Coordinates of C-alpha atoms (C1' of nucleotides) in Angstrom, one line a residue:
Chain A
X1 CA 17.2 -46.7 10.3
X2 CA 15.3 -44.1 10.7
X3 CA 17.4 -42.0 8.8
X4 CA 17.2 -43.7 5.6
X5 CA 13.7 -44.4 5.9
X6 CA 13.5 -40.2 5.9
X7 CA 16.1 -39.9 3.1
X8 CA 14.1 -42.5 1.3
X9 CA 11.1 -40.3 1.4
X10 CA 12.3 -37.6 0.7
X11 CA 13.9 -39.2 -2.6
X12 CA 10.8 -40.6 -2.9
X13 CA 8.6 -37.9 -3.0
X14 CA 11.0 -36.0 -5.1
X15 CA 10.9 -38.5 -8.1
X16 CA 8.4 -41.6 -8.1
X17 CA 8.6 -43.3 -4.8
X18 CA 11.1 -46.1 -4.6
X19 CA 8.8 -48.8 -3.0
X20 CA 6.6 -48.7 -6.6
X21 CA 8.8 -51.2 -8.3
X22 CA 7.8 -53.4 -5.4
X23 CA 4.4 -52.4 -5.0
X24 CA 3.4 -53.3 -8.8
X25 CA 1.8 -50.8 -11.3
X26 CA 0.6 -49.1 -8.8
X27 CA 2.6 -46.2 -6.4
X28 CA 2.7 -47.1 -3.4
X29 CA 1.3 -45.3 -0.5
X30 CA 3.4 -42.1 0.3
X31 CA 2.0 -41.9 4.1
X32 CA 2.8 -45.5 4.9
X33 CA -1.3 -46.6 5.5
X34 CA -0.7 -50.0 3.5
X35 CA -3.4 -50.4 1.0
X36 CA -3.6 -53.8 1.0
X37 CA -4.7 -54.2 -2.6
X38 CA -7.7 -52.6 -3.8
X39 CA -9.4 -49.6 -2.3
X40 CA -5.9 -48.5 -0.6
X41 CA -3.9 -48.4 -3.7
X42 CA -6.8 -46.5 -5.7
X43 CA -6.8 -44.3 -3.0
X44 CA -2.9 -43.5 -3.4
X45 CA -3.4 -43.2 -6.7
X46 CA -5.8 -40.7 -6.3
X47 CA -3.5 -39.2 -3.8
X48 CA -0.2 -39.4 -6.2
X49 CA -2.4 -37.9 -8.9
X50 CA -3.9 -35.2 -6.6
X51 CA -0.3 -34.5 -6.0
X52 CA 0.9 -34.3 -9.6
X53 CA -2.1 -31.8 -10.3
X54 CA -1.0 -29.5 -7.9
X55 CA 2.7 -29.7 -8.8
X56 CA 3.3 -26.1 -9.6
X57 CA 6.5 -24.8 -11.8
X58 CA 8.1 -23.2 -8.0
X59 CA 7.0 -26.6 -6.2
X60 CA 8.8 -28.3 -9.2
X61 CA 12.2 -25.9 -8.6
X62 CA 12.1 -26.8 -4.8
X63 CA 11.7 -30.4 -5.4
X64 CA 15.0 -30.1 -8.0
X65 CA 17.0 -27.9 -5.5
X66 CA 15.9 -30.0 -2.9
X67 CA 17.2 -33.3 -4.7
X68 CA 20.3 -31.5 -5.9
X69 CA 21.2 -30.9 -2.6
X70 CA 20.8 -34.1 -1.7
X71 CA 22.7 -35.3 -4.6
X72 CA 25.6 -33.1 -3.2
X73 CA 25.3 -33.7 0.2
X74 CA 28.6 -35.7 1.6
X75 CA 26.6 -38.2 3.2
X76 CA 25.5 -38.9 -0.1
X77 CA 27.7 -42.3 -1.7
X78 CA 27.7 -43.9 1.9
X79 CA 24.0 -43.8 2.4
X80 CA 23.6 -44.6 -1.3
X81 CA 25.2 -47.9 -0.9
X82 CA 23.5 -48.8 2.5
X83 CA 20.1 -47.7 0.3
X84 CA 21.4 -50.4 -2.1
X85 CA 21.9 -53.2 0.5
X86 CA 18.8 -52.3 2.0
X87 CA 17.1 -52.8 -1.4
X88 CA 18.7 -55.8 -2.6
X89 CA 18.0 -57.8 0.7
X90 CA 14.0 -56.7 0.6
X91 CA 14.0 -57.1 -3.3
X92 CA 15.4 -61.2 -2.5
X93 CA 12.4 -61.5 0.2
X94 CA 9.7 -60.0 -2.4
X95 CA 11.1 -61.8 -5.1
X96 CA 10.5 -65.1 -2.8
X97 CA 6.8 -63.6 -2.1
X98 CA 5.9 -62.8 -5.6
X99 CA 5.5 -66.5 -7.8
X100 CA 6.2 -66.8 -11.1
X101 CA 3.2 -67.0 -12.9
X102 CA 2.2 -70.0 -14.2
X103 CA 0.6 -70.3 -18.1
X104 CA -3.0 -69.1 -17.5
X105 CA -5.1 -72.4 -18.2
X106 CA -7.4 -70.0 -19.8
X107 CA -5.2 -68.1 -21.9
X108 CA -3.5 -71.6 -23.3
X109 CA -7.2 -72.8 -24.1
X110 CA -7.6 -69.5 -25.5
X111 CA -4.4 -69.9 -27.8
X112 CA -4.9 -73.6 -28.7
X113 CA -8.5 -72.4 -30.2
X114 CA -7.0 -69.9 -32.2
X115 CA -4.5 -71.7 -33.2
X116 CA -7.1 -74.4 -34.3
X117 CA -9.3 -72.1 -36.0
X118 CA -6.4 -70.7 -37.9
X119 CA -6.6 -67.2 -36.7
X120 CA -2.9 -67.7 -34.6
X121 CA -0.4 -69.5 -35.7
X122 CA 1.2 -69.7 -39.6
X123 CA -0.5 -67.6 -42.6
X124 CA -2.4 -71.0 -43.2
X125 CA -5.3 -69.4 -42.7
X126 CA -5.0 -66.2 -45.3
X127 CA -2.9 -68.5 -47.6
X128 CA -5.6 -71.4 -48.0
X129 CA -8.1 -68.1 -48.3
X130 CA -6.0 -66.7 -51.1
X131 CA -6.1 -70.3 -52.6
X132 CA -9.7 -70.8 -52.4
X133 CA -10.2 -67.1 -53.6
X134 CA -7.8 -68.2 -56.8
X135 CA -9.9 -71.8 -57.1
X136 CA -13.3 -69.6 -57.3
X137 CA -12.1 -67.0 -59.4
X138 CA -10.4 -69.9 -62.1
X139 CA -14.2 -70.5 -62.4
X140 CA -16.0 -72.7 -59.5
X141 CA -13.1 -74.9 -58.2
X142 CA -14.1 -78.8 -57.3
X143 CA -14.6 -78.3 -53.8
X144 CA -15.5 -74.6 -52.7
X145 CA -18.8 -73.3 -51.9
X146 CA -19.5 -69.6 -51.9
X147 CA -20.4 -70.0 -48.3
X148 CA -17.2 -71.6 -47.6
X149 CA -14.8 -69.3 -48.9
X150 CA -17.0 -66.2 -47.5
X151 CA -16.1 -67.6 -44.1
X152 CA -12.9 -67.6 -45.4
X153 CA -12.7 -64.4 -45.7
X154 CA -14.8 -63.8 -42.9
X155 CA -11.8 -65.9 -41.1
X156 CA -8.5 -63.7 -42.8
X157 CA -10.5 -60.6 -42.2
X158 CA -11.0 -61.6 -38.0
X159 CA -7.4 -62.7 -38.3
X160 CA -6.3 -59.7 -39.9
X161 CA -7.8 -57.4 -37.2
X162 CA -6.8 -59.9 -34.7
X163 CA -2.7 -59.6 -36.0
X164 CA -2.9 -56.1 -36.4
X165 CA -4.4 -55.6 -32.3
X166 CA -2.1 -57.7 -31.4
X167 CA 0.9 -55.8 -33.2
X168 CA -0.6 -52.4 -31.6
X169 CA -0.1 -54.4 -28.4
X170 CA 2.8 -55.7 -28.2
X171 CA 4.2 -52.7 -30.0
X172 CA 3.0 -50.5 -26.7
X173 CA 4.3 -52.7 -24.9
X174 CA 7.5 -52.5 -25.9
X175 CA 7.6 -48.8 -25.7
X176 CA 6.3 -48.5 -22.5
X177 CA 8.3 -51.3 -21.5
X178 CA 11.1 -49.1 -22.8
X179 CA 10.0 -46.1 -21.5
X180 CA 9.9 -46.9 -17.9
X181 CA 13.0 -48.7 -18.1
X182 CA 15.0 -45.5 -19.3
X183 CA 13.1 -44.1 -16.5
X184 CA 14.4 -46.2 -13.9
X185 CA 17.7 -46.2 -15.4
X186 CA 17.2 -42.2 -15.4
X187 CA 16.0 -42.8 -11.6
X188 CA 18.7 -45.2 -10.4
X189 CA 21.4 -42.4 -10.4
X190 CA 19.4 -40.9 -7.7
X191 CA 17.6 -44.3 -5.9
X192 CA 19.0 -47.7 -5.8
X193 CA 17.5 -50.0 -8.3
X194 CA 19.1 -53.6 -8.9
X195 CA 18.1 -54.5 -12.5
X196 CA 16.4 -57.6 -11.0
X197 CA 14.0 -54.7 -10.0
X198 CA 14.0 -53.7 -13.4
X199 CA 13.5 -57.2 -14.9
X200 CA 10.3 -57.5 -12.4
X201 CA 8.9 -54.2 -13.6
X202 CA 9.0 -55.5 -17.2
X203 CA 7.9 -58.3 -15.8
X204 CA 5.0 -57.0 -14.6
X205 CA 4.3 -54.2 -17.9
X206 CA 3.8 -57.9 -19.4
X207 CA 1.8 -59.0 -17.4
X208 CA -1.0 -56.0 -17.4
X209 CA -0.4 -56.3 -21.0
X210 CA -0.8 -60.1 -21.5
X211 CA -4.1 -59.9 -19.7
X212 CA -4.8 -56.9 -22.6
X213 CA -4.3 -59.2 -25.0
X214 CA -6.1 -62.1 -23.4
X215 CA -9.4 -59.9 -23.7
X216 CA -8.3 -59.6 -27.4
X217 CA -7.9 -63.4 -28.1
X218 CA -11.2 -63.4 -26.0
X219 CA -13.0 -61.5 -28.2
X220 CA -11.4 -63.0 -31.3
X221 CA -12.9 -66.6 -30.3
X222 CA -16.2 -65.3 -29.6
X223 CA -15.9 -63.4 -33.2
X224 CA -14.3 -66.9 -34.6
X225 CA -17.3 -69.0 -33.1
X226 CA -20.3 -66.2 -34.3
X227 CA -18.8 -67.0 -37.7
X228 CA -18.4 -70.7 -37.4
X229 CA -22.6 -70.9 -36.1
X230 CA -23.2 -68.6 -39.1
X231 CA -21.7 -70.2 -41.9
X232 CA -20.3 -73.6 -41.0
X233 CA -23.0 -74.9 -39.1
X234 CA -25.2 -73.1 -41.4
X235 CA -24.1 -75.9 -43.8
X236 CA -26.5 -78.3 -42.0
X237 CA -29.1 -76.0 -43.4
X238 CA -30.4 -78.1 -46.4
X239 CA -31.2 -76.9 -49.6
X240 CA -32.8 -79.1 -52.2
X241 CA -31.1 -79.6 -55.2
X242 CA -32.4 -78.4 -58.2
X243 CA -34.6 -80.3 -60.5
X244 CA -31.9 -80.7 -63.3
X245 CA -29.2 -81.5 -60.8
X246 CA -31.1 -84.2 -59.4
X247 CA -32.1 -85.5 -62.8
X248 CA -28.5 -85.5 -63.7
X249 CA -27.4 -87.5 -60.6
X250 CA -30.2 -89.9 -61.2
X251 CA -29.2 -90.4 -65.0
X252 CA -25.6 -91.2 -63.8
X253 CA -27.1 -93.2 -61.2
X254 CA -29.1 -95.0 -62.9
X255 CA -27.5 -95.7 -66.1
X256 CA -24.5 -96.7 -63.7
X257 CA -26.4 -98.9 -61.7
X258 CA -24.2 -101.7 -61.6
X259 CA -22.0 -100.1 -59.7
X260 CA -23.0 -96.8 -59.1
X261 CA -19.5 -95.7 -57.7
X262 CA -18.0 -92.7 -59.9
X263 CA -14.6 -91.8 -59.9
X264 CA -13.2 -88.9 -58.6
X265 CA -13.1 -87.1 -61.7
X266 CA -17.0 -88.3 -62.6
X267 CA -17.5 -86.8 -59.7
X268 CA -16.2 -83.3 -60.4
X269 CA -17.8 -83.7 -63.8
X270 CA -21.0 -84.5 -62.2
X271 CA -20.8 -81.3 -59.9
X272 CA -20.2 -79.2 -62.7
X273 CA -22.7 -80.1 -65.0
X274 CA -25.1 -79.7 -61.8
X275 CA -23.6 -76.4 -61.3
X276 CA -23.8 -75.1 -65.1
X277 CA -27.1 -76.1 -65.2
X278 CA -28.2 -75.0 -61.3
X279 CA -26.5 -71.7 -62.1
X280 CA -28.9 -70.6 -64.5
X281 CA -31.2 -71.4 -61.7
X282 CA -30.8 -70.7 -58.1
X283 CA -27.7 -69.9 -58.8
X284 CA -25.7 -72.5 -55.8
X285 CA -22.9 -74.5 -56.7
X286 CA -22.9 -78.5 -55.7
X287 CA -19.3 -79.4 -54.6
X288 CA -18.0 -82.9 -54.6
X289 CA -18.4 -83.6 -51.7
X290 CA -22.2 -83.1 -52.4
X291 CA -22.3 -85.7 -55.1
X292 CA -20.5 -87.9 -53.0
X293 CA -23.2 -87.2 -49.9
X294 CA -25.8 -87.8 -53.0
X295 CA -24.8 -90.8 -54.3
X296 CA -24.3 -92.4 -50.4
X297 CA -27.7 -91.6 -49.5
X298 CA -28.8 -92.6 -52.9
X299 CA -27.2 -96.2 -53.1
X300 CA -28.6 -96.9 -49.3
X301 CA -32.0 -95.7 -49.8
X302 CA -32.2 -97.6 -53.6
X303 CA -30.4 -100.4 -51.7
X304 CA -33.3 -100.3 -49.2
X305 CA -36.3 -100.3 -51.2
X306 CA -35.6 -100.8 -54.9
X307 CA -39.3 -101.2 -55.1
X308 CA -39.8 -98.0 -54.5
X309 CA -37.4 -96.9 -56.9
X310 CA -38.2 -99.1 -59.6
X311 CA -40.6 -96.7 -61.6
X312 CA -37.4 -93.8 -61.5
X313 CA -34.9 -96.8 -62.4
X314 CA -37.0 -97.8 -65.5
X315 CA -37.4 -94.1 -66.3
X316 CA -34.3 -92.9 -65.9
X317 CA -33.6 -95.9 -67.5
X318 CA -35.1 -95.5 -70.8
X319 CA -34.3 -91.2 -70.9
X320 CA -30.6 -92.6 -71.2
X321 CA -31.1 -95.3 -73.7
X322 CA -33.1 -92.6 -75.6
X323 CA -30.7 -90.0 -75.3
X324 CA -28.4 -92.6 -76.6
X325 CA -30.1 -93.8 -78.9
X326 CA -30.7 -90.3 -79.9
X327 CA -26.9 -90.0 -80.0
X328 CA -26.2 -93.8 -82.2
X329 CA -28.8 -92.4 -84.6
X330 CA -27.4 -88.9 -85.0
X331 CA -24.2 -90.1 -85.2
X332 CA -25.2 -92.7 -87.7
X333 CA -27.2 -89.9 -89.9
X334 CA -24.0 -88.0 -89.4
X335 CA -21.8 -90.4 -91.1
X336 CA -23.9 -91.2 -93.4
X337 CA -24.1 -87.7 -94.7
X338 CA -20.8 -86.3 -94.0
X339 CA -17.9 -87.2 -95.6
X340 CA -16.0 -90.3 -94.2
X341 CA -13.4 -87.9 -92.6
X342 CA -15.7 -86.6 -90.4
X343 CA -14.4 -87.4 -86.9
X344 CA -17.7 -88.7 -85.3
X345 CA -18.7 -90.8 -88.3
X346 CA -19.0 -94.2 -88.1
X347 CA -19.7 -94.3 -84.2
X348 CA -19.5 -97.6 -82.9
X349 CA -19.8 -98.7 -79.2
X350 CA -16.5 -100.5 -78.1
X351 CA -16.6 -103.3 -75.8
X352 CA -15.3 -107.1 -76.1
X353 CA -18.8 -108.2 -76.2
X354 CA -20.7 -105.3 -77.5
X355 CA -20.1 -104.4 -80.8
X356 CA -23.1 -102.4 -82.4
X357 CA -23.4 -101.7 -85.8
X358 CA -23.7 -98.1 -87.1
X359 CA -26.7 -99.9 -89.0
X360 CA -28.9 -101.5 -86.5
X361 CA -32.1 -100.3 -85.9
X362 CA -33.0 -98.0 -83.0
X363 CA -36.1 -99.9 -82.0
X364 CA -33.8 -103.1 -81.7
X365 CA -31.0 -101.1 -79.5
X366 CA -33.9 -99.7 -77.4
X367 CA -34.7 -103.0 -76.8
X368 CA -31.3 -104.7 -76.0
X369 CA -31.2 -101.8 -73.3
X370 CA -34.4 -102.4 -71.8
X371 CA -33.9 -106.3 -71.3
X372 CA -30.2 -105.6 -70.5
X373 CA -31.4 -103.2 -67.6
X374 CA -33.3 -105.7 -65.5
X375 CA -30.4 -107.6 -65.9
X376 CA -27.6 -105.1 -64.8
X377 CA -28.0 -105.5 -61.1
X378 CA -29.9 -108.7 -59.8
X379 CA -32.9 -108.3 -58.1
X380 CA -34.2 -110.0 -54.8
X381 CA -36.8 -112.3 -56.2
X382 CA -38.2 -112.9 -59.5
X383 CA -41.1 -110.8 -58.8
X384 CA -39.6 -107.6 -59.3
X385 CA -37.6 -108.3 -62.1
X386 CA -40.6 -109.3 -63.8
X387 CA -42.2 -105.9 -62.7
X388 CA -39.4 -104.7 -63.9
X389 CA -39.6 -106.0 -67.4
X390 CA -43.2 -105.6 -67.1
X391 CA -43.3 -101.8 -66.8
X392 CA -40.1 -100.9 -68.9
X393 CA -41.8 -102.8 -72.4
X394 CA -45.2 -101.3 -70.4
X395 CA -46.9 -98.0 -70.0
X396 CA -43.8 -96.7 -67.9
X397 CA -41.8 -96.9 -71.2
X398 CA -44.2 -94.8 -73.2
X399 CA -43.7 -92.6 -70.3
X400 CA -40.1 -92.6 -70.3
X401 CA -40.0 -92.6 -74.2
X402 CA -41.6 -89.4 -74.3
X403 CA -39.9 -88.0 -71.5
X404 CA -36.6 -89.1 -73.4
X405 CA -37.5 -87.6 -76.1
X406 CA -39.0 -84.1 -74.6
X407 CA -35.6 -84.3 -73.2
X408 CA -33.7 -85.0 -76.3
X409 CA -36.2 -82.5 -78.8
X410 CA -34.3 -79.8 -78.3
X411 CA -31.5 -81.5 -78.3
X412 CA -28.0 -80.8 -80.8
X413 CA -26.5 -83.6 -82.9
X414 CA -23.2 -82.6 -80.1
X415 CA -25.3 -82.8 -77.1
X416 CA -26.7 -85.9 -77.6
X417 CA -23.6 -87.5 -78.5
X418 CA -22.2 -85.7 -75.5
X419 CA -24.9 -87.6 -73.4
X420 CA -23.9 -90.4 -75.2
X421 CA -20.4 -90.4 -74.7
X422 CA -21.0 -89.5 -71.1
X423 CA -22.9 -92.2 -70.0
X424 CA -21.4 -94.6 -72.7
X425 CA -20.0 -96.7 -70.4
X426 CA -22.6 -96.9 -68.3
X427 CA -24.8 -98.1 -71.2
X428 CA -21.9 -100.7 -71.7
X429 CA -21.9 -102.0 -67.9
X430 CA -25.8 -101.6 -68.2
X431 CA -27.1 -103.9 -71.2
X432 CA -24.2 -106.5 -70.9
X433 CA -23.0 -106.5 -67.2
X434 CA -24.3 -108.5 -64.4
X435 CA -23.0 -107.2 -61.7
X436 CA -24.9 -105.1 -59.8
X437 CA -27.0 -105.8 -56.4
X438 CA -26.3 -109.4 -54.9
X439 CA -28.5 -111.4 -52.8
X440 CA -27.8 -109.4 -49.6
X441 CA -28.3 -106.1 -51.2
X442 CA -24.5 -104.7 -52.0
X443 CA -23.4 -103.9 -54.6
X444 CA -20.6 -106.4 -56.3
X445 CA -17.1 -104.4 -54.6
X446 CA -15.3 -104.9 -58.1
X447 CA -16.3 -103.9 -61.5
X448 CA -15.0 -107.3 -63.0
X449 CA -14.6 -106.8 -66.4
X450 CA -12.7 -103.6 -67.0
X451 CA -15.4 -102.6 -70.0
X452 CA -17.9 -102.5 -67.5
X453 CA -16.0 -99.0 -65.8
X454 CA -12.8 -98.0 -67.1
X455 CA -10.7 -96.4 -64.5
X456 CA -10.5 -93.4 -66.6
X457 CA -14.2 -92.8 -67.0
X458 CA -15.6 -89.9 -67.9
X459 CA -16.2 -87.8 -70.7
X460 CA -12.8 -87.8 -72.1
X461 CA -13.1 -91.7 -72.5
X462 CA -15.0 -91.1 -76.4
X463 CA -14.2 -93.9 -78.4
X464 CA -16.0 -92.8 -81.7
X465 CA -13.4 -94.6 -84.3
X466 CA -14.0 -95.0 -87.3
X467 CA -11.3 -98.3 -87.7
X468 CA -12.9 -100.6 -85.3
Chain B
dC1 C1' -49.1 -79.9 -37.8
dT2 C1' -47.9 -84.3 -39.8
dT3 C1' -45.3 -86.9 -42.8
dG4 C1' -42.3 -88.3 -46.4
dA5 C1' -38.3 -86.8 -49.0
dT6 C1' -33.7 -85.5 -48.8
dG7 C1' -29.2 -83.4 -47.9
dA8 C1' -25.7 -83.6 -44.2
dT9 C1' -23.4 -85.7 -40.4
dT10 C1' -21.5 -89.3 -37.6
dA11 C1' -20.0 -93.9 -36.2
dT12 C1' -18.2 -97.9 -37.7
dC13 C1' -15.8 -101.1 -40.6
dA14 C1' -12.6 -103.2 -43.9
Chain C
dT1 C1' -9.9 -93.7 -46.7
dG2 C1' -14.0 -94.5 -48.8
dA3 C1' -18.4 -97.1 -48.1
dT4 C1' -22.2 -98.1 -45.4
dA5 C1' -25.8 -97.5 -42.0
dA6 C1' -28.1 -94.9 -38.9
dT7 C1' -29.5 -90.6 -37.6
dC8 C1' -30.3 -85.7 -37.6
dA9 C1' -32.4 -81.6 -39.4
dT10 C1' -34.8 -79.3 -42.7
dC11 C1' -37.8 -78.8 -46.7
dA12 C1' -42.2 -79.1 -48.8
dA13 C1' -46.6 -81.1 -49.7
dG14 C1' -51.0 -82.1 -48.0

DNA sequence: CTTGATGATTATCA
DNA sequence: TGATAATCATCAAG
């Protein structure tokens, strides 16, 4: 036994010492004081290294003489294979020792945020990046902010570095991994080693570089959740809407109050005229989702105190019947000077119940509107319909008129019948609808008759024939 | 600083 | 899933 244990250390300190595939990264201790863990093995480390600086080219000739004449020396292949024995029965008793290591709890929480957050995982995150980047550069998509696809990028550019690191990781650790595996190989001709000794040692390159790698994902969540408190949660920051957006909403609203519940596509049509007009402005976008926030807090707060949004109804109110009217009488001064062929001439209002003729007098539509408005959503008690009325044929309209019409001044013969056609069906579900608010404050869940809202509301819906 | 307005978020419901 | 109601958080005027 004794013997061995000498040949072993002289094999050992020859090449690198044959306990360090049992001892972990670090060599083990050369003099046999067992460094438990910490200050030992640093210690041997600086010993080795000590060593490996004072290796001279004639120290570096004995030590090859010395282990070729080892390598020839006829008690060579016997005590080889006892070495091997040896090795293979404290190799099964370490193996027992050393546990495998269960997934890091951290590392897994570490992995499932990443994964989440779209920085692991599938090129989801660059692809829906690349897709938002496409949606904003087609010209403001329906629902991207600036902010949002900046943290997109933000995002792909984290998850770029993040790939990359982690490719420079695992790409040293396969060559070191390969490296010190040739070097065993290289060594076993000269010391026993089982390749369960070599597996561990890979094992354990994994390991040192796994917890590399944790730090990485580490520091990629903390970049990941800098980000998210800078731009997502910075969404919660509130910006006011411009004064045209909100005067656009309000028109919708309002000249949609019986059931102020736009499609999908008014909805996009909504967010870009805010968006045309705010980006001459500020120069923010309003997404869909924005509308759709706007008009949620707008039917519950109306809902809540109509009251109090009475004077804005009746204004808002009469701006749209102006802008229509605007629009009727435009249209009808178009057709009567343009020649019959003229698309737009003879503009007529379609509805079962509504037919307006090209003909009839502004100050008579004005006044259809404004007694059809009280009556497009019915009002708690009398009282305030009769406010209603009251301030609408009142000084409210001469406000609204002139507000309509400061509105409407500058105004084209297009725009107006843009505004028209816009809101046409609006006007429709406004003068001759009455659904609207019940009793308990809802809105009616259906827009009964299908004049009232079409399903395919919106601009496109322009019925200006001539024929009917 | 207070307060009302308002955009955004969240919980709940049908 | 979209609507509602409640609530939060911020803006902006006084």
């Amino acid at each position: 036994m004794e013997d061995q244990a000498r040949i072993m250390q002289s094999l050992g300190g020859v090449t690198l010492a044959a306990h360090s595939v049992q001892g972990g990264m670090a060599l083990p201790p050369p003099h046999g004081h067992e460094g438990t863990d910490g200050d030992g093995r640093k210690q041997d480390i600086g010993d080795i290294l000590h060593q490996i600086m004072t290796i001279t080219d004639q120290s570096l000739d004995e030590a090859q003489a010395k282990k070729h004449g080892l390598n020839c020396h006829r008690m060579k292949p016997a005590l080889f294979s006892v070495l091997c024995e040896i090795k293979e029965k404290t190799g099964l008793s370490i193996r027992g020792a050393q546990e495998d290591d269960p997934p890091d709890p951290q590392l897994m929480r570490l992995d499932n945020m990443l994964l989440a957050e779209g920085v692991s995982g599938p090129e989801k995150g660059s692809a829906s990046a690349a897709a938002a980047a496409a949606a904003a550069a087609v010209g403001g998509g329906a629902d991207n902010s600036i902010e949002h696809s900046d943290y997109r990028a933000k995002l792909t550019q984290i998850r770029q570095i993040y790939h990359t690191e982690l490719e420079k990781y695992e790409q040293a650790c396969n060559e070191f991994t390969t490296h010190v595996m040739n070097l065993l190989r290289e060594q076993s001709r000269t010391r026993p080693i089982s390749p369960k000794e070599i597996e561990r040692m890979v094992g354990i390159i994994h390991r040192k570089f796994s917890s590399i790698q944790m730090q990485l994902k580490q520091s990629t969540c903390e970049a990941v959740m800098i980000l998210r408190s800078r731009f997502l949660d910075a969404r919660r920051k509130r910006r006011n809407f411009s004064k045209q957006a909100t005067e656009i909403l309000n028109e919708y609203f309002y000249s949609h109050l019986s059931n102020p519940y736009p499609s999908e596509e008014a909805k996009e049509e909504l967010a870009k005229k805010c968006g045309i007009t705010v980006s001459q402005g500020v120069g923010s976008t309003i997404t869909v989702s924005q509308v759709s926030n706007w008009f949620g807090n707008k039917r519950i707060r109306y809902k809540k105190n109509i009251g109090k949004f009475q004077e804005e109804a009746n204004l808002y109110a009469a701006k749209t019947a102006v802008n229509a009217a605007h629009a009727v009488a435009a249209a009808v001064q178009n057709s009567q000077a343009n020649s019959p062929t003229t698309p737009n001439s003879g503009f007529q209002m379609k509805d079962e119940d509504f037919q307006m003729d090209a003909t009839e007098s502004k100050n008579s539509l004005l006044s259809n509107m404004f007694s059809g408005s009280s009556g497009s959503f019915n009002l708690p008690n009398a009282g305030d319909m009769f406010m209603s009325m009251q301030s609408l044929n009142g000084a409210s309209y001469q406000g609204a008129q002139v507000g309509g019409s400061v509105q409407s001044q500058g105004d084209t013969i297009r725009h107006a019948i843009s505004q028209a056609v816009g809101y046409s069906d609006g006007l429709r579900g406004h003068l001759y609808s009455p659904h609207g608010l019940n009793v308990n404050g809802g809105w009616h869940d259906a827009p009964t008759p299908s004049s009232v809202t079409s399903p395919t509301e919106g601009a496109g819906s322009v019925h200006s024939d001539t024929s009917n």
